[in-house]
XYZ file of C-alpha atoms in Angstrom:
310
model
C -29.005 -57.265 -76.236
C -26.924 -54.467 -77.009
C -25.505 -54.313 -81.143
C -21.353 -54.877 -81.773
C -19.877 -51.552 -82.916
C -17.413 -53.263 -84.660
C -16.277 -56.445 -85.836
C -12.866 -58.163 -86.800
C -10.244 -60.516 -85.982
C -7.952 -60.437 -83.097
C -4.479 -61.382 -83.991
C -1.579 -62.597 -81.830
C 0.886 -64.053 -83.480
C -0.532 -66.790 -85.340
C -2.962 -67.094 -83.379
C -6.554 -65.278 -85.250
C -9.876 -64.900 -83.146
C -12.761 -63.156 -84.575
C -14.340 -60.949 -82.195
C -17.058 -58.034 -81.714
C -16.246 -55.229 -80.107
C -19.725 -54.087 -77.467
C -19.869 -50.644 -75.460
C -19.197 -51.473 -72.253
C -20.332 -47.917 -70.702
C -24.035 -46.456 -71.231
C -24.879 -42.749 -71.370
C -27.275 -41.837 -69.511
C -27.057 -37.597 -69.741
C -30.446 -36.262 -70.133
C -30.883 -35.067 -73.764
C -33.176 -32.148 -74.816
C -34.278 -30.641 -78.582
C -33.928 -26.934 -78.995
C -36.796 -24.890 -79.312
C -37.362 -21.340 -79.981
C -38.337 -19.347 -76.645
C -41.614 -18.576 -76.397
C -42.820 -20.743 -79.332
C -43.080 -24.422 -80.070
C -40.486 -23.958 -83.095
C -38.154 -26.635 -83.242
C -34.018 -25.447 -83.900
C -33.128 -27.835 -86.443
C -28.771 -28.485 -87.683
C -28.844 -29.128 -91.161
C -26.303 -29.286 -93.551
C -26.278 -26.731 -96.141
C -24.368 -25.750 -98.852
C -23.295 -21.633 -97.854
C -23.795 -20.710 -101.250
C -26.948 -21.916 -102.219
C -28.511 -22.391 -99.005
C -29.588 -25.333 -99.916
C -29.751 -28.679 -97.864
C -27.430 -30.935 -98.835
C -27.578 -35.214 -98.510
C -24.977 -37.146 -96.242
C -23.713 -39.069 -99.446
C -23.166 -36.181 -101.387
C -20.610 -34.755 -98.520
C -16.769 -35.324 -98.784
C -14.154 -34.150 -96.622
C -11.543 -31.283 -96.713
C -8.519 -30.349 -95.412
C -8.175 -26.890 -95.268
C -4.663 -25.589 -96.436
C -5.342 -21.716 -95.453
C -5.980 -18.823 -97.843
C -9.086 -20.516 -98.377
C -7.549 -23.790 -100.132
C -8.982 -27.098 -99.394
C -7.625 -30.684 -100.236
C -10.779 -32.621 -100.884
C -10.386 -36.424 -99.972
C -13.398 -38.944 -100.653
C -14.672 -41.014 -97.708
C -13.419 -44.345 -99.494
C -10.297 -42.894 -99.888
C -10.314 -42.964 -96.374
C -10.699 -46.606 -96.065
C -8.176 -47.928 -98.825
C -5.341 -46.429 -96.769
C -6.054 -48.866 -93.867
C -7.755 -51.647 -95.365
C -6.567 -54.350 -93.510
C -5.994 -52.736 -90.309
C -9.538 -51.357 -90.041
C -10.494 -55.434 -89.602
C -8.245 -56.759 -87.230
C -6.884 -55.595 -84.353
C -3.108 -56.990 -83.591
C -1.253 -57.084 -80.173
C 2.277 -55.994 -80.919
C 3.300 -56.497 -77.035
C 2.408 -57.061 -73.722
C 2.673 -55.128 -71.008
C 2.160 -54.479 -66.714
C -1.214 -52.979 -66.679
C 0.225 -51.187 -63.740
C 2.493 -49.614 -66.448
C -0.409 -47.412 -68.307
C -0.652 -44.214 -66.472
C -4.781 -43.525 -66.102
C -4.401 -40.397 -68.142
C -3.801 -43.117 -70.997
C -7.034 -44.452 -70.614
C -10.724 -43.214 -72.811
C -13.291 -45.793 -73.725
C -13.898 -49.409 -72.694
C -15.023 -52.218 -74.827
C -16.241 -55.472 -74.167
C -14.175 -58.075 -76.813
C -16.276 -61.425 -77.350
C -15.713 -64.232 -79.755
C -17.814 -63.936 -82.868
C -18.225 -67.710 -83.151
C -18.296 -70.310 -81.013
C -16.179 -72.657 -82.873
C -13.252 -69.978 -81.898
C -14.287 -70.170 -77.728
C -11.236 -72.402 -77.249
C -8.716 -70.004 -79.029
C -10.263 -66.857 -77.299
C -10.737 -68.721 -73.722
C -6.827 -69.899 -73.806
C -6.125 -65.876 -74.361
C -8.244 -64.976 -71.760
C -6.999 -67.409 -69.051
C -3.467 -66.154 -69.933
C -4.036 -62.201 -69.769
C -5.703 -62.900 -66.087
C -3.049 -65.224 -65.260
C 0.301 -62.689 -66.278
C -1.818 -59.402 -65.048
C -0.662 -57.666 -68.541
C -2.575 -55.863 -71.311
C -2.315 -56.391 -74.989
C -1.013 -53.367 -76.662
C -2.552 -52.643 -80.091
C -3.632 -50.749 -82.649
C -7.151 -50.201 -84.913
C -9.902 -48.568 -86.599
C -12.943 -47.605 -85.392
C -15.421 -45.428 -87.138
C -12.337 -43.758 -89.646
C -10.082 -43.220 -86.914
C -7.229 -44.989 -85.507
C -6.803 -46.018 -81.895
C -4.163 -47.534 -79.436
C -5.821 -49.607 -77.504
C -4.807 -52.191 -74.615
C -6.590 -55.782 -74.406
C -7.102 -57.507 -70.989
C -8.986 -59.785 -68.886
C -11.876 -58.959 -66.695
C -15.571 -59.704 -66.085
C -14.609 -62.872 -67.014
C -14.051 -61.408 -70.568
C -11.845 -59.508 -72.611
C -11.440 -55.684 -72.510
C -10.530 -53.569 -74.987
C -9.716 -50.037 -73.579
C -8.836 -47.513 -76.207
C -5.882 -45.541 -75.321
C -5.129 -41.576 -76.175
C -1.024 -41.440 -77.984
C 1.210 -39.819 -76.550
C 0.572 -36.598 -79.242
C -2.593 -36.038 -78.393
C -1.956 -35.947 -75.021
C -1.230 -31.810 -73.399
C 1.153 -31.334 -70.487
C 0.222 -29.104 -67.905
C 2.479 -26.393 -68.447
C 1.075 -26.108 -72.372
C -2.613 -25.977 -71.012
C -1.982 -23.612 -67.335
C 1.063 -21.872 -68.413
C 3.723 -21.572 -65.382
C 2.683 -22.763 -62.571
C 2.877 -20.407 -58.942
C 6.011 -21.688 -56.840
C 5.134 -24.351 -54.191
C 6.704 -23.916 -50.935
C 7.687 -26.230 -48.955
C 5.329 -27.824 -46.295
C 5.984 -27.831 -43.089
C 6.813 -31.540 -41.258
C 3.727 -30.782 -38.900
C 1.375 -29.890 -41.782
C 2.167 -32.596 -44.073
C 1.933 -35.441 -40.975
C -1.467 -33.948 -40.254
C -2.516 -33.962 -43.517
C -1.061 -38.055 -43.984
C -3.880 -38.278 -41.396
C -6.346 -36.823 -43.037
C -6.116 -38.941 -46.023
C -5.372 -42.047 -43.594
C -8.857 -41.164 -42.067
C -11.026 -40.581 -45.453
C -9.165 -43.803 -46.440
C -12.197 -46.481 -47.143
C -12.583 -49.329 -49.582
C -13.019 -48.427 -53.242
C -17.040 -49.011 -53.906
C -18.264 -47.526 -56.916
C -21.879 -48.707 -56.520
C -21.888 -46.004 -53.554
C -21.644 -43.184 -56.363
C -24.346 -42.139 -58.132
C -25.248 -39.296 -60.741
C -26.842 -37.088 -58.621
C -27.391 -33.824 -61.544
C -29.503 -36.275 -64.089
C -31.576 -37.388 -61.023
C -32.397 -33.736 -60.594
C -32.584 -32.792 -64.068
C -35.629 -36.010 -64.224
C -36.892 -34.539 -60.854
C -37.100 -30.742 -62.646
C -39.196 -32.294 -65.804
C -41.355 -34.272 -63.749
C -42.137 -31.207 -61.500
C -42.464 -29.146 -64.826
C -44.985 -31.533 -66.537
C -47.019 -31.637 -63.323
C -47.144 -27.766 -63.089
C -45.114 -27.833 -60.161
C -42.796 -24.865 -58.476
C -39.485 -25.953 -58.385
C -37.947 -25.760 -54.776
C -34.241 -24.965 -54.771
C -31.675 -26.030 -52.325
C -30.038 -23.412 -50.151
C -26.539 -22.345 -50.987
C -24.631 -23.742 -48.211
C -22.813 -20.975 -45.615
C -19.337 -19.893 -46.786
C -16.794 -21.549 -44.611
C -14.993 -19.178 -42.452
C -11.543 -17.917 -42.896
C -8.759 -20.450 -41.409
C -5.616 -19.066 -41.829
C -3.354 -21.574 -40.727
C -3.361 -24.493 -42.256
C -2.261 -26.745 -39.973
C -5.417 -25.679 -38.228
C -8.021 -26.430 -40.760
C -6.014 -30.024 -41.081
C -6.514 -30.945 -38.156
C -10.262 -30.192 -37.690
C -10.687 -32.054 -40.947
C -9.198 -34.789 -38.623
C -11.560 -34.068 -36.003
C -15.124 -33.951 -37.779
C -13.894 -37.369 -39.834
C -13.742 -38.919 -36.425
C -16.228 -37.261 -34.417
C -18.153 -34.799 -37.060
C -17.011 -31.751 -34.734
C -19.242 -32.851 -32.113
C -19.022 -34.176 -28.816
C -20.089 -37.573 -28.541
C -23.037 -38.688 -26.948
C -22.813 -39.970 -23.999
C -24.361 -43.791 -23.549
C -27.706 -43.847 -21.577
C -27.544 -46.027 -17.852
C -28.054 -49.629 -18.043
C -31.481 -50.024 -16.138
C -31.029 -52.582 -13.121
C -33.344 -55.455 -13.983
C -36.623 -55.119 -11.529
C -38.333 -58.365 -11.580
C -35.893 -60.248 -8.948
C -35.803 -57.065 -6.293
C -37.406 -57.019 -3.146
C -40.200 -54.174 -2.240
C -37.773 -52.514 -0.202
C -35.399 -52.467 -3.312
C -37.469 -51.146 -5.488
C -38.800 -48.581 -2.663
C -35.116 -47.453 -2.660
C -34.521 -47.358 -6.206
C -37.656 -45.183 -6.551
C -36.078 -42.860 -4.009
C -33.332 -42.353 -5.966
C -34.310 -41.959 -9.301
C -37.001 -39.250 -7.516
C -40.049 -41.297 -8.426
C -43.149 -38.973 -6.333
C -45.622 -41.254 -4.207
C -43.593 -44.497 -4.440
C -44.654 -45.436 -0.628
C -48.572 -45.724 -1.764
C -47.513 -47.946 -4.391
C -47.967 -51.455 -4.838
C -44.808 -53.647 -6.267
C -46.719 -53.717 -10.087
C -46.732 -49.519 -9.916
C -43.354 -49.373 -8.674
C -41.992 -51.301 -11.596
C -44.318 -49.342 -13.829
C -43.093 -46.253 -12.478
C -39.138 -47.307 -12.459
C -39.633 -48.973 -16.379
C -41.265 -45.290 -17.353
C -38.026 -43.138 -15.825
């Protein structure tokens, strides 16, 4: 079972659970040491002092804030903490809101919130039931790891989830990030129907299990192949698509392979006639027809033989 990253006290009101906070996401990227190429040297980050080029310990590390011109406000790691002592222990709703009101871009990690003691199952249950029940998130605020989050507090999986929010500052608009974006003309009534369609047609019920993470499969599949002294086959760049120039062309055969996949469909194969309930005469004919070569020397068994084998 998986460690709490953090532990404290949810507060509403008057109300005080304490809970542990539990990753609710796993990494799985594929991660690699660095080594020198052509030797088995390992590339080490240390922390060393620029001066002395010495190799300095974690507790003997404090923080700076760099003013320019080469000044530095140094600030001590407790420091830190004292400025948020109570906050960094509990984390308190300050409102409720429509969790259809947080815009995704809000949204960064998600927690799992469980009750740190079962005496307090009632308190958090009662919570829980009523966040399902109203469809609304918690909004609040706490530390985690010497930083402060926003964070939003709701039910699902049968539990509570804390999902830590970015603010509002830290968040860029497009225009800051692309610079001005290239005028966007109008489409045209045609275009914009057909491509409704399209996105009517790739329309499909949301099922995540159907996704996978395709690169670290490869990247396991290019160390297995590498340990075994394997050559490493690469996929083919697929063929450039051609050209279309009008759009409304490309739309609609978008359309057309989502319904068909660009080809014509196949056509259903003839329902054979059932044989066993014909006459020899029947089945004489039927051989005749279907082109079967020395049907009249056959008996009834090779005639069905024959007719079962067209």
């Amino acid at each position: 079972m998986a460690r709490p990253v953090w532990s404290g006290a949810l507060s509403l009101g008057l109300v005080t659970v304490p809970v542990e906070l539990y990753p609710a996401v796993a990494d799985h990227t594929i991660h690699f040491h660095q080594f020198e190429r052509g030797t088995s040297d390992r590339i080490r980050n240390r922390r060393v002092n620029e001066r002395t080029g010495e190799e300095v310990a974690r507790d003997e590390i404090v923080k700076g804030y760099d003013l320019g011109g080469g000044d530095h406000v140094l600030v001590e790691p407790d420091e830190l903490d004292e400025i948020a002592p109570e906050r960094s222990r509990r984390i308190d709703i300050e409102q409720f809101v429509g969790l259809d009101e947080i815009d995704p871009w809000f949204f960064d990690k998600t927690y799992w919130l469980k009750p740190a003691k079962e005496d307090f199952a009632k308190a958090y249950g009662l919570l829980l039931r009523a966040m399902d029940r109203s469809e609304k998130a918690g909004v609040a605020k706490f530390v985690l790891r010497g930083k402060e989050y926003l964070a939003a507090v709701r039910a699902g999986e049968g539990v509570m989830v804390l999902n830590t929010l970015h603010f509002v500052a830290d968040l860029r608009k497009p225009k800051d990030v692309m610079g001005k974006l290239p005028e966007l003309p109008k489409p045209r009534p045609k275009e914009l129907d057909m491509a409704l369609a399209l996105v009517d047609e790739m329309t499909a019920p949301w099922k995540p299990e159907d996704y996978r993470d395709e690169y670290s499969k490869r990247v396991e599949k290019l160390i297995k192949a590498k340990e075994a002294g394997k050559e490493i086959a690469h996929e083919e760049e697929p063929e450039p698509s051609a050209e279309v120039v009008d759009l409304f062309e490309a739309l609609s055969r978008s359309v057309k392979n989502r319904k068909g996949g660009g080809k014509e469909p196949k056509k259903k194969a003839a329902k054979k006639p059932e044989l066993a309930g014909l006459s020899k005469a029947d089945l004489d004919k039927l051989a005749r027809e279907q082109g079967v070569k020395g049907r009249s020397k056959m008996t009834r068994a090779q005639l069905e033989k024959a007719l079962k084998a067209s």
